[in-house]
PDB file of C-alpha atoms in Angstrom:
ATOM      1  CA  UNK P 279       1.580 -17.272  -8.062  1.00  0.00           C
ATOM      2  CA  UNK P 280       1.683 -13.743  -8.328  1.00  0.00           C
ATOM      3  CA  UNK P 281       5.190 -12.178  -8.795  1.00  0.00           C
ATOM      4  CA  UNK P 282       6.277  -8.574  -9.053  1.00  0.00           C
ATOM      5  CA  UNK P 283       9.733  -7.477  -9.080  1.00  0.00           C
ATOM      6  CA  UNK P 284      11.133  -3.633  -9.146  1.00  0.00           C
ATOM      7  CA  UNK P 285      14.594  -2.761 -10.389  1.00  0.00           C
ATOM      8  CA  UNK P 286      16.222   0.367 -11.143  1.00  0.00           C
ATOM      9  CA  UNK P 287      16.845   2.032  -7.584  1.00  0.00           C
ATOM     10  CA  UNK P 288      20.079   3.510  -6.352  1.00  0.00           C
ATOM     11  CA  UNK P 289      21.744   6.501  -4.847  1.00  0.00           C
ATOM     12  CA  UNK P 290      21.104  10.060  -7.286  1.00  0.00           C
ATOM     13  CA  UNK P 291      22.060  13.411  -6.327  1.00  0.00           C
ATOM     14  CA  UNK P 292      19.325  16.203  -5.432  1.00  0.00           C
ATOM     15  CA  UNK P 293      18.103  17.298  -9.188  1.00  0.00           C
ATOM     16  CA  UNK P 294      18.575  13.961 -10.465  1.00  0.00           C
ATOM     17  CA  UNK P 295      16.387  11.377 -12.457  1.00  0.00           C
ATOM     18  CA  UNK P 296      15.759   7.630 -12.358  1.00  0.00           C
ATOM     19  CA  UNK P 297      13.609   5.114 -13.705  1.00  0.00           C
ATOM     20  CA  UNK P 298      12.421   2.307 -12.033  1.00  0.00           C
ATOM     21  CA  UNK P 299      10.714  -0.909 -13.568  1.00  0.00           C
ATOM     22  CA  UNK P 300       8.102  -3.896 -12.506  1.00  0.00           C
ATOM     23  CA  UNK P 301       7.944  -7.185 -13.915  1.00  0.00           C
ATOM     24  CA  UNK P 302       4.955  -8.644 -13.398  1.00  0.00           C
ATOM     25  CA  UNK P 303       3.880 -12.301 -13.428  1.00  0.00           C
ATOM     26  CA  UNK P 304       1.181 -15.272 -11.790  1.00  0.00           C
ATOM     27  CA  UNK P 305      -1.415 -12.799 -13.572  1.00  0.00           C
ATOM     28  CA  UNK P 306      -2.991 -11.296 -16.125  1.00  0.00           C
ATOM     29  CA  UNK P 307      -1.359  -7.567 -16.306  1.00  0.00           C
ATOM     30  CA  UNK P 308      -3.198  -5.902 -18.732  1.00  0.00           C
ATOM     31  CA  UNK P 309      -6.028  -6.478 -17.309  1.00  0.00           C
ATOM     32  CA  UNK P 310      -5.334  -4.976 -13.715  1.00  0.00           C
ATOM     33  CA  UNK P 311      -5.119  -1.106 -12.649  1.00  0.00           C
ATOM     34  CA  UNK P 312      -1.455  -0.740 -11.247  1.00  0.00           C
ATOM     35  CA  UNK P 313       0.139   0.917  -8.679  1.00  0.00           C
ATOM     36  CA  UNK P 314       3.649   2.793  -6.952  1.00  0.00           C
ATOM     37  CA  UNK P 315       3.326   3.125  -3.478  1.00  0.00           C
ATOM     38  CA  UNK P 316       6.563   4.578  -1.193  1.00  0.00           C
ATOM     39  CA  UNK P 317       7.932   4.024   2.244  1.00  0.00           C
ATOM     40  CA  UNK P 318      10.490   7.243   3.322  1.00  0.00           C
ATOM     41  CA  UNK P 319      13.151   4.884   6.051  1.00  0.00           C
ATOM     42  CA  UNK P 320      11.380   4.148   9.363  1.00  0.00           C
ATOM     43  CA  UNK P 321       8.110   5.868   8.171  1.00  0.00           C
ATOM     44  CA  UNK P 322       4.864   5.141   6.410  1.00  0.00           C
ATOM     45  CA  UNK P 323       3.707   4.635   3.539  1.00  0.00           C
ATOM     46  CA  UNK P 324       2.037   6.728   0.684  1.00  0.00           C
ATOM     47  CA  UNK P 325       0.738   6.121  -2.912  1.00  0.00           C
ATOM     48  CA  UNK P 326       2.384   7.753  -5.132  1.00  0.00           C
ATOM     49  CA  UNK P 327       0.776   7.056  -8.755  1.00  0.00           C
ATOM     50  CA  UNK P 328      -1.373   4.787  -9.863  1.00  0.00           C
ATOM     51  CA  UNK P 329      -2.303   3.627 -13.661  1.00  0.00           C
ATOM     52  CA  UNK P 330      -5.659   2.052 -15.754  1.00  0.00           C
ATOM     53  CA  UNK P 331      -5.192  -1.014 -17.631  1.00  0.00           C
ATOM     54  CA  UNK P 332      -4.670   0.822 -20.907  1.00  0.00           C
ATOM     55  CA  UNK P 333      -2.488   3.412 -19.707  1.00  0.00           C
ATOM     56  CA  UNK P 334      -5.109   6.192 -21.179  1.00  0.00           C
ATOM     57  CA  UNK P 335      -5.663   7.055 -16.761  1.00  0.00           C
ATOM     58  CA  UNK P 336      -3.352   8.084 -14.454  1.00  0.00           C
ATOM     59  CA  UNK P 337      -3.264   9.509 -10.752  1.00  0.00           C
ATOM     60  CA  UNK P 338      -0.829  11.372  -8.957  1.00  0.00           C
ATOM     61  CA  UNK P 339       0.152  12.141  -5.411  1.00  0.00           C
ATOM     62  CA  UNK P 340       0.200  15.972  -5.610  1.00  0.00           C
ATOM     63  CA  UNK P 341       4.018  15.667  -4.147  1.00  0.00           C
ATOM     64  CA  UNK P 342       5.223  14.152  -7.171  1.00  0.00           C
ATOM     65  CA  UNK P 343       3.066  15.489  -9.845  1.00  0.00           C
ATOM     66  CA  UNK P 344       4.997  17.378 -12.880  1.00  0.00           C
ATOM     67  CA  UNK P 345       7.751  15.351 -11.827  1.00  0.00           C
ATOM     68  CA  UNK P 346       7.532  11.878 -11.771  1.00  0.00           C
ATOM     69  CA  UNK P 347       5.651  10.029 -14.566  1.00  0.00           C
ATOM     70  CA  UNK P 348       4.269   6.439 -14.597  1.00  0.00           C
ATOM     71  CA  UNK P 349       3.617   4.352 -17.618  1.00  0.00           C
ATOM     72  CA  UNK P 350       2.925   0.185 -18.277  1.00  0.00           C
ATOM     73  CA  UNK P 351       3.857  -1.566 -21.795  1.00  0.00           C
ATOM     74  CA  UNK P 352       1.646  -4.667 -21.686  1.00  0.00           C
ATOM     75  CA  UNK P 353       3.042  -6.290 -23.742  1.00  0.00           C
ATOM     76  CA  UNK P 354       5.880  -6.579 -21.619  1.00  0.00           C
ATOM     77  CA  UNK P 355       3.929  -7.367 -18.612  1.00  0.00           C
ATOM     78  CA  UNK P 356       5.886  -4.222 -16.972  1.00  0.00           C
ATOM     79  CA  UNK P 357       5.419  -1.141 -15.064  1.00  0.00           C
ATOM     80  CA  UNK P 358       7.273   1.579 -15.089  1.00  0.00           C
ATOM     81  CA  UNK P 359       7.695   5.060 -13.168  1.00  0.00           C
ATOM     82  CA  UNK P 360       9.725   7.984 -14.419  1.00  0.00           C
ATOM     83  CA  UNK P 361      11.309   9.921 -11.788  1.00  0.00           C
ATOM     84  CA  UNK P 362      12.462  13.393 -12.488  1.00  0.00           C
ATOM     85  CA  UNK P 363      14.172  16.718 -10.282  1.00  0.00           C
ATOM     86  CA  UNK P 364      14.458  14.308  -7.891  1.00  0.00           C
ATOM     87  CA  UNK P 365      14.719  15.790  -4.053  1.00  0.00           C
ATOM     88  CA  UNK P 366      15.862  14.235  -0.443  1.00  0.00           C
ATOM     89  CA  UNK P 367      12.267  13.561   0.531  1.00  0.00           C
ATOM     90  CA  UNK P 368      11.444  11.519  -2.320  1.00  0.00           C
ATOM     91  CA  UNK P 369      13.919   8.993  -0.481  1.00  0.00           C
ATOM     92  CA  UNK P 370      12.604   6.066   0.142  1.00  0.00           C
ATOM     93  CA  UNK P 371      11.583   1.939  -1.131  1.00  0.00           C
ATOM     94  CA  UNK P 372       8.639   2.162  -3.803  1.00  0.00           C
ATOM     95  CA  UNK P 373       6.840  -0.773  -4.246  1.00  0.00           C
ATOM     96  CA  UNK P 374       5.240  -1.824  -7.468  1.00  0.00           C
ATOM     97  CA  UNK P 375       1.459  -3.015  -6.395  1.00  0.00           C
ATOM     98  CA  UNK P 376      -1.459  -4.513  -8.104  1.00  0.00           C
ATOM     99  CA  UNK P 377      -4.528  -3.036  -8.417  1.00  0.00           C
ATOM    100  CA  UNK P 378      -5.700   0.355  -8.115  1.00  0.00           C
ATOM    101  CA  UNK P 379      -6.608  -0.112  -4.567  1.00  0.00           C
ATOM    102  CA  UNK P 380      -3.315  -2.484  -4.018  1.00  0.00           C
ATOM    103  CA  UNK P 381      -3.381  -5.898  -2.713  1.00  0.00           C
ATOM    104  CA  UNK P 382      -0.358  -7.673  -3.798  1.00  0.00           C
ATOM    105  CA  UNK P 383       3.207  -5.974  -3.638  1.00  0.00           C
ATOM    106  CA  UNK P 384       6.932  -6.400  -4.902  1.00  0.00           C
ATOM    107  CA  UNK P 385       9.602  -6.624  -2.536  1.00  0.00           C
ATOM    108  CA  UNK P 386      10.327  -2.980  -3.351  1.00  0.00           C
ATOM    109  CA  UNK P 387      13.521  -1.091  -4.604  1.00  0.00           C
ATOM    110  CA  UNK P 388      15.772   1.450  -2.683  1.00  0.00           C
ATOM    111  CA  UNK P 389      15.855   4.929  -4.182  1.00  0.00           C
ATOM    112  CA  UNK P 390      18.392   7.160  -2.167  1.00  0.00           C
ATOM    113  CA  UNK P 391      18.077  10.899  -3.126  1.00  0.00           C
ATOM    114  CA  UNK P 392      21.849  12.133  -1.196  1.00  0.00           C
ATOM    115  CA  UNK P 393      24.742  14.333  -2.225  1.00  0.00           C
TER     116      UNK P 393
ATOM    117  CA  UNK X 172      -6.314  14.410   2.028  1.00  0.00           C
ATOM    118  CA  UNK X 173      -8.129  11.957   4.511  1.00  0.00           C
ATOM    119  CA  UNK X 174      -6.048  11.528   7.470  1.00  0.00           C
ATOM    120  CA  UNK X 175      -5.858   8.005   9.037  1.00  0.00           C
ATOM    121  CA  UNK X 176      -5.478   7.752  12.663  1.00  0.00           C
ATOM    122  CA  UNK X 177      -4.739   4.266  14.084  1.00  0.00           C
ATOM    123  CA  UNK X 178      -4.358   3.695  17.788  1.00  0.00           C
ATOM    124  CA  UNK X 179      -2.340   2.404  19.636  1.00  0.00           C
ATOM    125  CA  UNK X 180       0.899   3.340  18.156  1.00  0.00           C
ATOM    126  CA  UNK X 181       2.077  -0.021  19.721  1.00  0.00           C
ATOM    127  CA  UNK X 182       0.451  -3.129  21.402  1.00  0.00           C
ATOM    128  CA  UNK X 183       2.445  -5.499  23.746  1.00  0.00           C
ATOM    129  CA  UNK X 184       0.412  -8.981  23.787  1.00  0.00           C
ATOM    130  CA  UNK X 185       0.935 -12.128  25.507  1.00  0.00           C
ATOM    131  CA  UNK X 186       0.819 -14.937  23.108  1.00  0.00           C
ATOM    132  CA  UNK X 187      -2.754 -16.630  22.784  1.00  0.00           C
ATOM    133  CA  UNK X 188      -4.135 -13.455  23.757  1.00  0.00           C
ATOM    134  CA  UNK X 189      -6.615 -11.202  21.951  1.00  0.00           C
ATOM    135  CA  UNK X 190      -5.375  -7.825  20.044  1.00  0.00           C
ATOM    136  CA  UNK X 191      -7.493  -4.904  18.683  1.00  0.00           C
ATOM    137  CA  UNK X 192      -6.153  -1.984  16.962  1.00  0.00           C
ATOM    138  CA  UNK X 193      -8.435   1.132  16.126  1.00  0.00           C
ATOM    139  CA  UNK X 194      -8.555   2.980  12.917  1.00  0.00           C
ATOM    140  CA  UNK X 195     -10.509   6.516  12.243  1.00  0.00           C
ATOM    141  CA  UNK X 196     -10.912   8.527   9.069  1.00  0.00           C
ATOM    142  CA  UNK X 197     -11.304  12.273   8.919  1.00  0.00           C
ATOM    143  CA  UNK X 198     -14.028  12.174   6.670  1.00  0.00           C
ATOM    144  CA  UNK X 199     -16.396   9.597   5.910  1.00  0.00           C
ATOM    145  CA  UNK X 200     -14.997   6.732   3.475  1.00  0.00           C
ATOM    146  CA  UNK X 201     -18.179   5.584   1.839  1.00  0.00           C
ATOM    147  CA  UNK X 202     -17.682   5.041  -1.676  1.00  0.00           C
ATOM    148  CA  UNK X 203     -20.299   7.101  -4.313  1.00  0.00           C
ATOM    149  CA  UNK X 204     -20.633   2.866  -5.305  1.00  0.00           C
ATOM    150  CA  UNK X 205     -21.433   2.359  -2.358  1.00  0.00           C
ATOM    151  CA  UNK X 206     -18.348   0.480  -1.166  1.00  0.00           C
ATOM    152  CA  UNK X 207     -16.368   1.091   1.820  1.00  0.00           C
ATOM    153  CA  UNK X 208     -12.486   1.174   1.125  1.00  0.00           C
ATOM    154  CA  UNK X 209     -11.174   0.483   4.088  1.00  0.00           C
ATOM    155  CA  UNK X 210      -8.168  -1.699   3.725  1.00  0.00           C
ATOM    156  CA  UNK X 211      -5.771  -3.226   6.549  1.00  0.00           C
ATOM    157  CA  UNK X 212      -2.144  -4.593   5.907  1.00  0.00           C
ATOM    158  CA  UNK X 213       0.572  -6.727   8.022  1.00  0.00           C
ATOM    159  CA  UNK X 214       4.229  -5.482   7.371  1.00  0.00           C
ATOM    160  CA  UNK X 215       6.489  -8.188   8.882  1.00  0.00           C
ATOM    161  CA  UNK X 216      10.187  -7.396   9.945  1.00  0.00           C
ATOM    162  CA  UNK X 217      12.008  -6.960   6.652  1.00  0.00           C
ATOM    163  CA  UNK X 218       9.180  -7.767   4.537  1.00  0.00           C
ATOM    164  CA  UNK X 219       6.734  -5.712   2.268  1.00  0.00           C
ATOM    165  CA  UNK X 220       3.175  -5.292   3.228  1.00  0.00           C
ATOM    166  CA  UNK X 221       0.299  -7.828   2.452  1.00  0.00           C
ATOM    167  CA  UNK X 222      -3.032  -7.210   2.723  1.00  0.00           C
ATOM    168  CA  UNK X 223      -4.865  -9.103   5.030  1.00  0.00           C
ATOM    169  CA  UNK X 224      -8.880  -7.513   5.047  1.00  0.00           C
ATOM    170  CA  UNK X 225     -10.110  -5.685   2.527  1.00  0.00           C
ATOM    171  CA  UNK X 226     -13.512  -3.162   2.106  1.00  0.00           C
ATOM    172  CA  UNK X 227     -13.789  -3.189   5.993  1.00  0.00           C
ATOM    173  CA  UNK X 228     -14.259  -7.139   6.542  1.00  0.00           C
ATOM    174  CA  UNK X 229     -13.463  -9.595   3.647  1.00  0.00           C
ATOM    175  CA  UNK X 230     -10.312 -11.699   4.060  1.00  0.00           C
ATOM    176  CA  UNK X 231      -7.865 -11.685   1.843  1.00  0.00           C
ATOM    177  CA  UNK X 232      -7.027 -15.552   0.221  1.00  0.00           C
ATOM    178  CA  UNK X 233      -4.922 -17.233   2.801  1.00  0.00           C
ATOM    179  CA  UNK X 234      -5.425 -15.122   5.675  1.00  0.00           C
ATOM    180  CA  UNK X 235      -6.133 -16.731   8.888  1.00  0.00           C
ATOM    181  CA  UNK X 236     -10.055 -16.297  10.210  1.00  0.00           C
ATOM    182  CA  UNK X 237      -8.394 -15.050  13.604  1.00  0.00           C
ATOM    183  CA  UNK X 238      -7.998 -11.858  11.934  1.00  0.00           C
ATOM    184  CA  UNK X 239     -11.672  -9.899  11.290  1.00  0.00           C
ATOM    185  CA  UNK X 240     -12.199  -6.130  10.454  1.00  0.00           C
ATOM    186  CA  UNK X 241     -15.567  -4.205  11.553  1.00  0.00           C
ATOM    187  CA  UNK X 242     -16.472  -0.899  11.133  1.00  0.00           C
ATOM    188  CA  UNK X 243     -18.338   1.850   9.562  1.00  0.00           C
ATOM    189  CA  UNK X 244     -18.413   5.493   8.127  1.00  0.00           C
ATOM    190  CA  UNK X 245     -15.051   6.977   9.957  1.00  0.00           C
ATOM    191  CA  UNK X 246     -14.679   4.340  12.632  1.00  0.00           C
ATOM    192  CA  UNK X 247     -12.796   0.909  12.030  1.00  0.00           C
ATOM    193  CA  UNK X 248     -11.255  -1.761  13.687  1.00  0.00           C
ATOM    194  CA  UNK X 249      -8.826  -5.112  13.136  1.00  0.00           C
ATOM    195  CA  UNK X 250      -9.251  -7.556  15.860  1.00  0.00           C
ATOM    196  CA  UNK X 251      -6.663 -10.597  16.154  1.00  0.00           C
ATOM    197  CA  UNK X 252      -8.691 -13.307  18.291  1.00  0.00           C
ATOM    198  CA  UNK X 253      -5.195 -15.290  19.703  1.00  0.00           C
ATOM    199  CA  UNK X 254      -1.883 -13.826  18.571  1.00  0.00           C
ATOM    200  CA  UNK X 255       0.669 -15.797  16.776  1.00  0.00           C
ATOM    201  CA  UNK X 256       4.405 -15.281  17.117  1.00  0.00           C
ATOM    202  CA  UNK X 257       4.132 -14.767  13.203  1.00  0.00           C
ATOM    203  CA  UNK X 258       1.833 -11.652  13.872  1.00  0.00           C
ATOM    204  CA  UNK X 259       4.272  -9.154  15.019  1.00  0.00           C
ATOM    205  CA  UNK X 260       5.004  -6.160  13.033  1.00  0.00           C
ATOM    206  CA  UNK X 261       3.679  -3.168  11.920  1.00  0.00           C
ATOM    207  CA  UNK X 262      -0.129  -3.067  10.879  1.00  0.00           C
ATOM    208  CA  UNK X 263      -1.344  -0.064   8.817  1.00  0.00           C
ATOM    209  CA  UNK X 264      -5.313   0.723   7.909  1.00  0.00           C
ATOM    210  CA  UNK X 265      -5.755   2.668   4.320  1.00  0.00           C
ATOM    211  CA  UNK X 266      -8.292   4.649   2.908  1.00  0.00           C
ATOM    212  CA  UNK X 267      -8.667   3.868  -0.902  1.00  0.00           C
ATOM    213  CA  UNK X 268     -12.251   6.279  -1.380  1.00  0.00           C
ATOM    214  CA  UNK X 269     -10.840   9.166  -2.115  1.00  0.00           C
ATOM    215  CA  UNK X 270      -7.641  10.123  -4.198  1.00  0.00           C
ATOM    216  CA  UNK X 271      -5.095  10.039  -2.856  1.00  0.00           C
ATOM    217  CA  UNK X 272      -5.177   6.974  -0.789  1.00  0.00           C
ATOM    218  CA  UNK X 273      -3.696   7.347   2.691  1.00  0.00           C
ATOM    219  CA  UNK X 274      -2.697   5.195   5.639  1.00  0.00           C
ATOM    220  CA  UNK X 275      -2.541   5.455   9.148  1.00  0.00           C
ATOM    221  CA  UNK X 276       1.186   5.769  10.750  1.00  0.00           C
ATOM    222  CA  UNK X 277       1.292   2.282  11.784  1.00  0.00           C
ATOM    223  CA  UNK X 278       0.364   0.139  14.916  1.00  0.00           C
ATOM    224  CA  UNK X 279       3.465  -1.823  15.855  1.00  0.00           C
ATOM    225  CA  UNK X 280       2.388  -5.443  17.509  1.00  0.00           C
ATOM    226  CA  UNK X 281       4.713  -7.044  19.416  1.00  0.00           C
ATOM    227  CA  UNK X 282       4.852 -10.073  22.203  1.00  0.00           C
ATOM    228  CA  UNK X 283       5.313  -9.336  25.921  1.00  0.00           C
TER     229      UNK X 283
END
């Protein structure tokens, strides 16, 4: 069964960085394109990076580009997204998602961007 | 970007009754493979979303065959035959041809 779990949200002031991590299991990670896609409270949703098997490929969401990096260590079946000058719209749950077009999901993590 | 615009923004049905919910693309999502990347998802109260058709009209594994996606070009559609209690929520259509993928605002089901 396929398993992905995020960690790593919480509450950062305006300017601030996080990281946030997916653990991957059920599957075969290095061998899948992977994904973060974002849900701002009570709106919709938006991909926000996306990543190729070997890491060597990467797309952005113009909104976050320059600041927010993604990355995967296969080896450690995890995925990882680098979040940097951090502002109040980036609030919102990210979810960790296979694929490059995504069909499975984590349950998400909460970043809260708040002074 | 392609903007995504679903319709209706929300859809009262009576139990056992049929549901349809339109999706439309501002440009053409025809793949330079060929494909057609028109993807729809179920987000249940509290849950994360799961994809339930995928490239206009394949099921996803476990999905039940009262849910079937048609469409072409810029024009798309996810009909539920009979709703199930277990159907309500918000259903969103996304565009995976063109970078970056976008989705429709949402069409929120829910029983009369």
């Amino acid at each position: 069964e396929v398993h992905l779990v995020e960690s790593g949200g919480g509450l950062v002031q305006p300017g601030g960085s996080l990281r946030l991590s997916c653990v991957a299991s059920g599957f075969t990670f290095r061998s899948y394109w992977m994904s973060w896609v974002r849900q701002a409270p009570g709106k919709g949703l938006e991909c926000v990076a996306n990543i190729r098997q070997d890491g060597d490929e990467k797309y952005y969401v113009d909104s976050v580009k320059g600041r927010f990096t993604i990355s995967r260590d296969n080896a450690k079946n995890s995925l990882y997204l680098q979040m940097n000058s951090l502002r109040a719209e980036d609030t919102a749950v990210y979810y960790c998602a296979r694929q490059l077009r995504p069909d499975f999901w984590g349950q998400g993590t909460l970043v809260t961007v708040s002074s | 970007d392609v903007v995504m615009t679903q319709s209706p923004l929300s859809l009262p049905v009576t139990l056992g009754q049929p549901a349809s919910i339109s999706c439309r693309s501002s440009q053409s999502l025809v793949h330079s493979d060929g494909n057609t990347y028109l993807n729809w998802f179920h987000q249940g109260p509290g849950q994360s979303p799961r994809r339930l058709i995928y490239t206009v009209s394949n099921r996803d594994s476990g999905v039940p065959d009262r849910f079937s996606g048609s469409g072409s070009g810029t024009d798309f559609t996810l009909k539920i035959s009979r709703v199930e209690a277990e159907d309500v929520g918000v259903y969103y259509c996304m565009q995976a041809t063109h970078w970056p993928f976008t989705f429709g605002h949402g069409t929120r089901l829910e029983i009369k």
